[in-house]
XYZ file of C-alpha atoms in Angstrom:
408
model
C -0.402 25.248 -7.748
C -1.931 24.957 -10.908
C -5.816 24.716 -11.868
C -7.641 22.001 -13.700
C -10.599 22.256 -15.580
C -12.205 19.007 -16.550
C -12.641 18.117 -20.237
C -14.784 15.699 -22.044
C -13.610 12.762 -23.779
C -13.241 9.684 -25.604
C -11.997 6.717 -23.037
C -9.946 3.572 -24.513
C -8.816 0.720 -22.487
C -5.113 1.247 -21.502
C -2.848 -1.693 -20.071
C -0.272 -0.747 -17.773
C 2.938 -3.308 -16.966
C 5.364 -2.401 -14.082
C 8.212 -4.170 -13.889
C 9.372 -3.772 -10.318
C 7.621 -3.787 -6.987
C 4.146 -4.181 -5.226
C 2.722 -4.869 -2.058
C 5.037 -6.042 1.071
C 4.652 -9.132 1.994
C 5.550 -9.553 5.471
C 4.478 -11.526 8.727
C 0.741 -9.142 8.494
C 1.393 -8.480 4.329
C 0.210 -4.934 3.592
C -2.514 -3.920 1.366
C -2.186 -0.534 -0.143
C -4.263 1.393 -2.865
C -3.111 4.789 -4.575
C -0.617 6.877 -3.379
C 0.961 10.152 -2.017
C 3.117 10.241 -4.824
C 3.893 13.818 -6.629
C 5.364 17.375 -6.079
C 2.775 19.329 -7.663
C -0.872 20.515 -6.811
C -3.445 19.885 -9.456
C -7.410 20.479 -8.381
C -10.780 21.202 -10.031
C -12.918 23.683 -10.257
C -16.059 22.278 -9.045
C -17.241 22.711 -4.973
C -18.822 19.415 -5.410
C -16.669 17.029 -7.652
C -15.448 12.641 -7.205
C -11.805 12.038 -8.531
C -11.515 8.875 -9.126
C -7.742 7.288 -9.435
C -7.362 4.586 -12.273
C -3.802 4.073 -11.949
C -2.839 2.085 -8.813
C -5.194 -0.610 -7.388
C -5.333 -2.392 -4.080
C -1.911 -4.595 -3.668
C -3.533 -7.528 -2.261
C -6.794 -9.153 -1.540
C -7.713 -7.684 2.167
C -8.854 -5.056 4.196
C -7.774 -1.425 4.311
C -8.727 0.988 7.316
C -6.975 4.098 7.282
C -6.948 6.501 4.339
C -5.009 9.904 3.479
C -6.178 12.428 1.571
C -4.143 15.637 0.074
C -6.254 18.619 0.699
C -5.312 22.215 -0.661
C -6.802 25.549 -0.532
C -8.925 25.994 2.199
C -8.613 29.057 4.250
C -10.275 26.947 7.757
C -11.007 23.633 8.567
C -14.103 22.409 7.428
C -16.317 19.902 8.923
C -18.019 17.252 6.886
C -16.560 18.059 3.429
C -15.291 14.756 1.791
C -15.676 11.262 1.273
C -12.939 8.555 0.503
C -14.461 6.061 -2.070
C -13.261 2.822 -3.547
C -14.628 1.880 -6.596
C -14.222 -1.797 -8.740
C -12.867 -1.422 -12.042
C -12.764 -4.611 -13.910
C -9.491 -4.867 -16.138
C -11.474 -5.919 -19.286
C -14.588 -3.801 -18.708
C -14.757 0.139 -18.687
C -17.232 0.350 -15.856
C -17.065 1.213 -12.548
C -19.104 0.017 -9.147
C -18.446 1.785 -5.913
C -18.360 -1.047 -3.636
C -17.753 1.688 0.136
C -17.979 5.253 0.781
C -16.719 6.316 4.033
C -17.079 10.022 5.754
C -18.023 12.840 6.053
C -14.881 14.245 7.372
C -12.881 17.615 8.070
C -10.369 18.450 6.077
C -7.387 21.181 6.645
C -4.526 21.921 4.417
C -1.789 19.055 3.916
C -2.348 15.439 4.583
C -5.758 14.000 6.386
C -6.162 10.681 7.669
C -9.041 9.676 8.388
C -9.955 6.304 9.963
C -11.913 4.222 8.034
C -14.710 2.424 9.834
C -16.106 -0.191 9.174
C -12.642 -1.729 7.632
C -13.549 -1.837 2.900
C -13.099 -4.720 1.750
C -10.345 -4.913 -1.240
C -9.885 -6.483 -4.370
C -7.248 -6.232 -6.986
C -9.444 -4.160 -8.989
C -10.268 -1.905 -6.316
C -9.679 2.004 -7.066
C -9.450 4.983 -4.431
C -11.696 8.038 -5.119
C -12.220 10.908 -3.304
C -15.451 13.080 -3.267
C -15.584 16.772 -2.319
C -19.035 17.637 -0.715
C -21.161 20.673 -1.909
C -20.530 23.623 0.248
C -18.352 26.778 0.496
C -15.586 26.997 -2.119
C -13.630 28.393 1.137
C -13.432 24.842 2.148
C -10.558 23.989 -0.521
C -10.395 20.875 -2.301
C -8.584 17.643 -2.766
C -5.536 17.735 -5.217
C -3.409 15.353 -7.676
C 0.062 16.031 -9.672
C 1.186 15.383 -13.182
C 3.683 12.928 -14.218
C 5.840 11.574 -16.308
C 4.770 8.087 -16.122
C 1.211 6.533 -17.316
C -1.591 7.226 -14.883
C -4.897 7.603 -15.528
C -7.542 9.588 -13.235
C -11.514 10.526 -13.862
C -13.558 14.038 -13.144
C -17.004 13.935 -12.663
C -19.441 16.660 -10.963
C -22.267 13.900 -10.630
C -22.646 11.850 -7.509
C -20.751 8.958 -9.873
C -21.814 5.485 -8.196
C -22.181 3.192 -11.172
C -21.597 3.325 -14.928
C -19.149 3.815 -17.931
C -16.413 5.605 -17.667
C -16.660 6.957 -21.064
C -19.181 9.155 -19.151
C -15.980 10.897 -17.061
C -13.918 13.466 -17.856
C -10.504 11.942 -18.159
C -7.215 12.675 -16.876
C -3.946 11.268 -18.506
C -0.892 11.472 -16.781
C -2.783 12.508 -13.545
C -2.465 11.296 -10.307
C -4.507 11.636 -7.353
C -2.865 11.742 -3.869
C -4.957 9.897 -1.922
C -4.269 6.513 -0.275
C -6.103 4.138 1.388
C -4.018 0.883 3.292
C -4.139 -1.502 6.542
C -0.763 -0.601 8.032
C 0.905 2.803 9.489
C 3.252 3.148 7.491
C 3.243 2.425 3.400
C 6.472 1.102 1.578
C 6.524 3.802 -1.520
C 9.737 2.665 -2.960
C 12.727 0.249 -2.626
C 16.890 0.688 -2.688
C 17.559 -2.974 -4.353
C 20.644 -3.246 -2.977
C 22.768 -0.527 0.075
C 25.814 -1.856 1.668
C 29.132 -0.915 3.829
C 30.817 -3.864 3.312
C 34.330 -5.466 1.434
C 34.227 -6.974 -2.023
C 36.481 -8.516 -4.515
C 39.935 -7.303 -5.343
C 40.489 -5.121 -2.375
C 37.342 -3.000 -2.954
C 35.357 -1.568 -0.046
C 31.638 -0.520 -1.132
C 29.784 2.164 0.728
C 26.414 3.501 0.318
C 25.542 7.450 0.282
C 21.654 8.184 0.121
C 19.504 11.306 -0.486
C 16.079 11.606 0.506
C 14.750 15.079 -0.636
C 10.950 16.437 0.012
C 9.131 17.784 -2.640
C 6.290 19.408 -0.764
C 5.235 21.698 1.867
C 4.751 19.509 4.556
C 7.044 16.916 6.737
C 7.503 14.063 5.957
C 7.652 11.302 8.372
C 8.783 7.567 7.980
C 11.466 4.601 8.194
C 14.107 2.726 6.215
C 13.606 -0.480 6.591
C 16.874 -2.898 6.126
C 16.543 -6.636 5.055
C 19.763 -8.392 5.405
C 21.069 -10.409 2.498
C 19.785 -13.980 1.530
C 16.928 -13.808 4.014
C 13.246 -13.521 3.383
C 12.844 -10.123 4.859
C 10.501 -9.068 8.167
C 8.963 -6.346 9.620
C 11.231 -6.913 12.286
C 14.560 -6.471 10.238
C 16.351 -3.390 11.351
C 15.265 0.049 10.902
C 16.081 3.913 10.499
C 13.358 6.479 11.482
C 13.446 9.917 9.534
C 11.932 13.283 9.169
C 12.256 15.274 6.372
C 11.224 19.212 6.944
C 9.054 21.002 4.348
C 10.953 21.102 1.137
C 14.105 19.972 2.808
C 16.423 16.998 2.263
C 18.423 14.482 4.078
C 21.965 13.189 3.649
C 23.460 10.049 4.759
C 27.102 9.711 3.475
C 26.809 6.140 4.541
C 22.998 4.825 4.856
C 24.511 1.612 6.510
C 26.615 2.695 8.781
C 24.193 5.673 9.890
C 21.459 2.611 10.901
C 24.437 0.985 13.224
C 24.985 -1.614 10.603
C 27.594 -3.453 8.153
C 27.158 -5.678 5.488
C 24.311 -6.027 2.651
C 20.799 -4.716 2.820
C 18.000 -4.507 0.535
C 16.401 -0.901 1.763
C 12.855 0.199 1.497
C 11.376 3.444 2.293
C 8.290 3.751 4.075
C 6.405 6.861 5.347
C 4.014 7.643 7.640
C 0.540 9.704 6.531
C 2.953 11.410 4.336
C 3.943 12.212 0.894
C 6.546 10.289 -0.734
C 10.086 11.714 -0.803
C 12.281 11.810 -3.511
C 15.162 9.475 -3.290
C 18.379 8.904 -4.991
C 21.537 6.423 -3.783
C 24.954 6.254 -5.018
C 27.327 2.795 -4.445
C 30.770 3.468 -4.337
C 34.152 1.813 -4.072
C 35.605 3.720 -1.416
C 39.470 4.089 -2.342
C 40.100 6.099 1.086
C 43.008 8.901 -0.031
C 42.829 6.995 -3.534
C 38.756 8.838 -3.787
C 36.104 7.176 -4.832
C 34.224 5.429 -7.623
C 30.580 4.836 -8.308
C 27.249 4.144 -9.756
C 23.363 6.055 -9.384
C 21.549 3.977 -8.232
C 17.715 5.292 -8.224
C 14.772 4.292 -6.076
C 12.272 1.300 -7.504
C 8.623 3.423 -6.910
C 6.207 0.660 -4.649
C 3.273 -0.403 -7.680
C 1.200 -3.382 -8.987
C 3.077 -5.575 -11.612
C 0.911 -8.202 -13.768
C 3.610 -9.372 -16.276
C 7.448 -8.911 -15.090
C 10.163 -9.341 -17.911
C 13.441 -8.534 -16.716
C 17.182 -8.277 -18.758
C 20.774 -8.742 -17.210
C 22.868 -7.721 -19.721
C 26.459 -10.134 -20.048
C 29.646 -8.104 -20.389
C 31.325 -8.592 -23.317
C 34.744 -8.794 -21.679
C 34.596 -11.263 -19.005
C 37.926 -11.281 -18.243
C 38.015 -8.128 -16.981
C 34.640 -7.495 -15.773
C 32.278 -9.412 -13.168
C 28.736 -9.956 -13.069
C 26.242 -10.003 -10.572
C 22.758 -10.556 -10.347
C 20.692 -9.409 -7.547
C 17.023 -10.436 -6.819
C 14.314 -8.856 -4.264
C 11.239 -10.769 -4.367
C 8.268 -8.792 -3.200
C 5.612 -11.830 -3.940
C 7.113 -15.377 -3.321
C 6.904 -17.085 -6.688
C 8.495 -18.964 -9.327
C 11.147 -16.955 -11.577
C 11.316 -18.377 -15.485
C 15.053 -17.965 -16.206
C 16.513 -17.951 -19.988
C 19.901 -17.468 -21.166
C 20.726 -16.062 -24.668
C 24.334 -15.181 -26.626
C 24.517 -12.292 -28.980
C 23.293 -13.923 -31.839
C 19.997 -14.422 -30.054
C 20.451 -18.216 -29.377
C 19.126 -19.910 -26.728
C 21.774 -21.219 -24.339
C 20.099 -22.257 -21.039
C 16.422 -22.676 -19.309
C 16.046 -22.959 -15.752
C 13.072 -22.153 -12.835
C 14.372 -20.430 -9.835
C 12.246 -20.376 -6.584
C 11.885 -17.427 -3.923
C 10.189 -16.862 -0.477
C 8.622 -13.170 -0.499
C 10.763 -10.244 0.312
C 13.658 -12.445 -0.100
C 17.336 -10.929 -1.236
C 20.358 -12.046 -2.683
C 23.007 -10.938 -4.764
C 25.099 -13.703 -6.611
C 27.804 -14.431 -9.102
C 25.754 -14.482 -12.638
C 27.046 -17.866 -13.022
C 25.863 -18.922 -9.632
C 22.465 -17.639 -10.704
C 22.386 -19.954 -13.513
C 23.334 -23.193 -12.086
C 26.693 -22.830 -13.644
C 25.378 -22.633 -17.669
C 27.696 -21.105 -19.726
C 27.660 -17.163 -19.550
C 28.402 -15.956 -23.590
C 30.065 -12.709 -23.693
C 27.620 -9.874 -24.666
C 24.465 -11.809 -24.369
C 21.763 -11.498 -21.798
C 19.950 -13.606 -18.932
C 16.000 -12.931 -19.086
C 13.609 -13.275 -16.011
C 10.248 -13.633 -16.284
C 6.948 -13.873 -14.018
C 3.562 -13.417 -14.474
C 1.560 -11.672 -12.041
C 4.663 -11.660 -9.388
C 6.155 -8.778 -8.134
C 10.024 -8.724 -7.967
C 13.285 -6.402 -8.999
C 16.068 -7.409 -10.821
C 19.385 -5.903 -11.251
C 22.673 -6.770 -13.376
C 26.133 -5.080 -11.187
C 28.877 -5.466 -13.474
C 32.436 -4.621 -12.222
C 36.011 -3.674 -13.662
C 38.114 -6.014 -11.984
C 41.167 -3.738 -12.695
C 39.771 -0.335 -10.723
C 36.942 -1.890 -9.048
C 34.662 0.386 -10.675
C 30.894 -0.585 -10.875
C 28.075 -0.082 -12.794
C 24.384 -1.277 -12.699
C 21.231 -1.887 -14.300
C 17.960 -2.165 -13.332
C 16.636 -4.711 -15.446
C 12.911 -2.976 -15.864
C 12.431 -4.288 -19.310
């Protein structure tokens, strides 16, 4: 664990774009704010101190009424020693409102969820905060990690309700774990594509999956399978898991170890938990002959407000096929452009999708049949909708695949 001490400084305006994922949008669609994202454990020094998390607002318009709350350091349970906030933090504006405060409540070591009664009202510029009570420094505190991606995160000893946030003490590259949403369990990530199933030229492509946990507690949650070219449900069929305290979990075939064949879009979900780490590999599975494969890494859950994605063409179609798989997480319109090498324009279409919807086509399929030039690229595009988009490209002589995630 390391220690933070808050410093004073300058605040700009930052503007964050994620390319893949968001809320899920099924029958009751779930409304999440911050996360229990990260391995490490970052506090303050202050008894008395409000952490408020600028990185990852509310998902969708709503209600949230259960929050979880990291909590580190204390050597009891104490009674009465925290609040979970939500603050409104307009994107052009570098001031913040709390609009709820909810609590007192006890906190112990780990994860604490605490109901949140009445239901807070959400936003999509609605923040989670947490503030630690005055009191005995026995009582511990809550805690954030450091990443490699761009969050954002404020400090502040003062009983922070309203005003700049040049004012805070910021934090970049922090993130608090606290979360706040309206279901039991969160989706924190998505597997675009898992499969046990046959494809072209004799191949037969599996799906191995790791889910690791970086912390000290268990972690508890589902994998949640929507079948291919269906808008996917709450309903679609599902894998429960536990992952001990710093352990890991191996399925050598994801599919089959749910009971199923075919082609699934996967996402993870956990329960009052912190997010595990997870990792898949797709692989031709040659039986005696071995195997041959691709990484294929977990899309992190997050808000998206302009999506640009690139499918890169082979450049030898004759020997290589393309691809293109889509998972909506907001129904919406998707703008689609097609360009050769030389950076021409070749095609323009608008493609349509129900939310949580899968598929995973031949590129020329995709395109309504336009002309595919060797070594160019298709472009997606959406504002303010929340999808991933992947390119598979195969050898059609050793069935060997590879794939991008188009988060451009």
């Amino acid at each position: 664990m390391r220690l933070m001490t808050p410093i004073r400084r300058s605040v700009s305006a930052v503007f964050i774009a994620f390319v893949c994922a968001a809320s899920l949008g099924l029958a009751a669609q779930e409304v999440k704010i911050g996360s229990l994202e990260g391995s490490d454990a970052v506090f303050t020094t202050a008894s008395a101190s409000t952490i408020i998390d600028w990185s990852r607002p509310a998902t969708a318009v709503g209600t949230v009424n259960t929050a979880s709350v990291a909590w580190t350091n204390a050597t009891a349970p104490c009674d009465n020693i925290f609040y979970v906030r939500f603050y409104v933090i307009p994107n052009n504006a570098l001031q913040a409102v709390m609009t709820a405060e909810r609590g007192p409540f006890r906190a112990v070591n780990g994860i604490n969820t605490v109901a949140l009664e009445p239901p807070v009202t959400t936003t999509l510029e609605t923040y989670i905060a947490v503030r630690r009570a005055g009191g005995d420094g026995g009582c511990g505190q809550p805690y954030g990690s450091f990443t490699r991606q761009a969050r954002r995160a404020f400090f502040t000893t003062d009983n922070f309700t309203f005003g700049s946030l040049a004012a805070l003490n910021p934090a970049p590259n922090f993130t608090l774990l606290a979360q706040a949403s309206n279901v039991p369990a969160v989706r924190v990530s998505t597997i675009p594509i898992v499969g046990a199933a046959p494809g072209n030229f004799g191949s037969f492509f599996r799906t191995a999956l790791t889910l690791a946990n970086p912390s000290p507690f268990p972690i508890d949650g589902k994998l949640l399978f929507h079948p291919i070219a269906h808008a996917g449900a709450d309903t679609d069929p599902a894998l429960s898991y536990t992952i001990p305290p710093n352990g890991s979990l191996d399925y050598p075939d994801i599919v089959a170890a749910a009971g199923l064949s075919g082609i699934y879009s996967l996402d993870i979900l956990t329960t009052a938990s912190f997010t595990p780490i997870a990792n898949a590999r797709v692989f031709n599975d040659a039986g005696i002959k071995g195997t041959s494969g691709l990484t294929e890494e977990a899309v992190p859950a997050g808000a998206t407000y302009d999506s640009v994605a690139n499918v890169l063409i082979p450049t030898d179609p004759a020997n290589f096929r393309l691809n293109v798989g889509i998972r909506t997480i907001t129904a919406g319109d998707l703008g689609v452009t097609v360009y050769d090498a030389a950076g021409h324009q070749q095609a323009s279409l608008l493609k349509s999708y129900d939310a949580n919807y899968f598929e995973q086509v031949a590129a020329s399929d995709f395109v309504n049949g336009a002309a595919l030039p060797p070594g160019g690229r298709i472009v997606i595009k959406a504002y303010q909708k929340e999808f991933i988009v992947y390119g598979s490209a195969t050898d059609n002589r050793t069935n060997d695949p590879n794939m991008r995630i188009g988060s451009d």
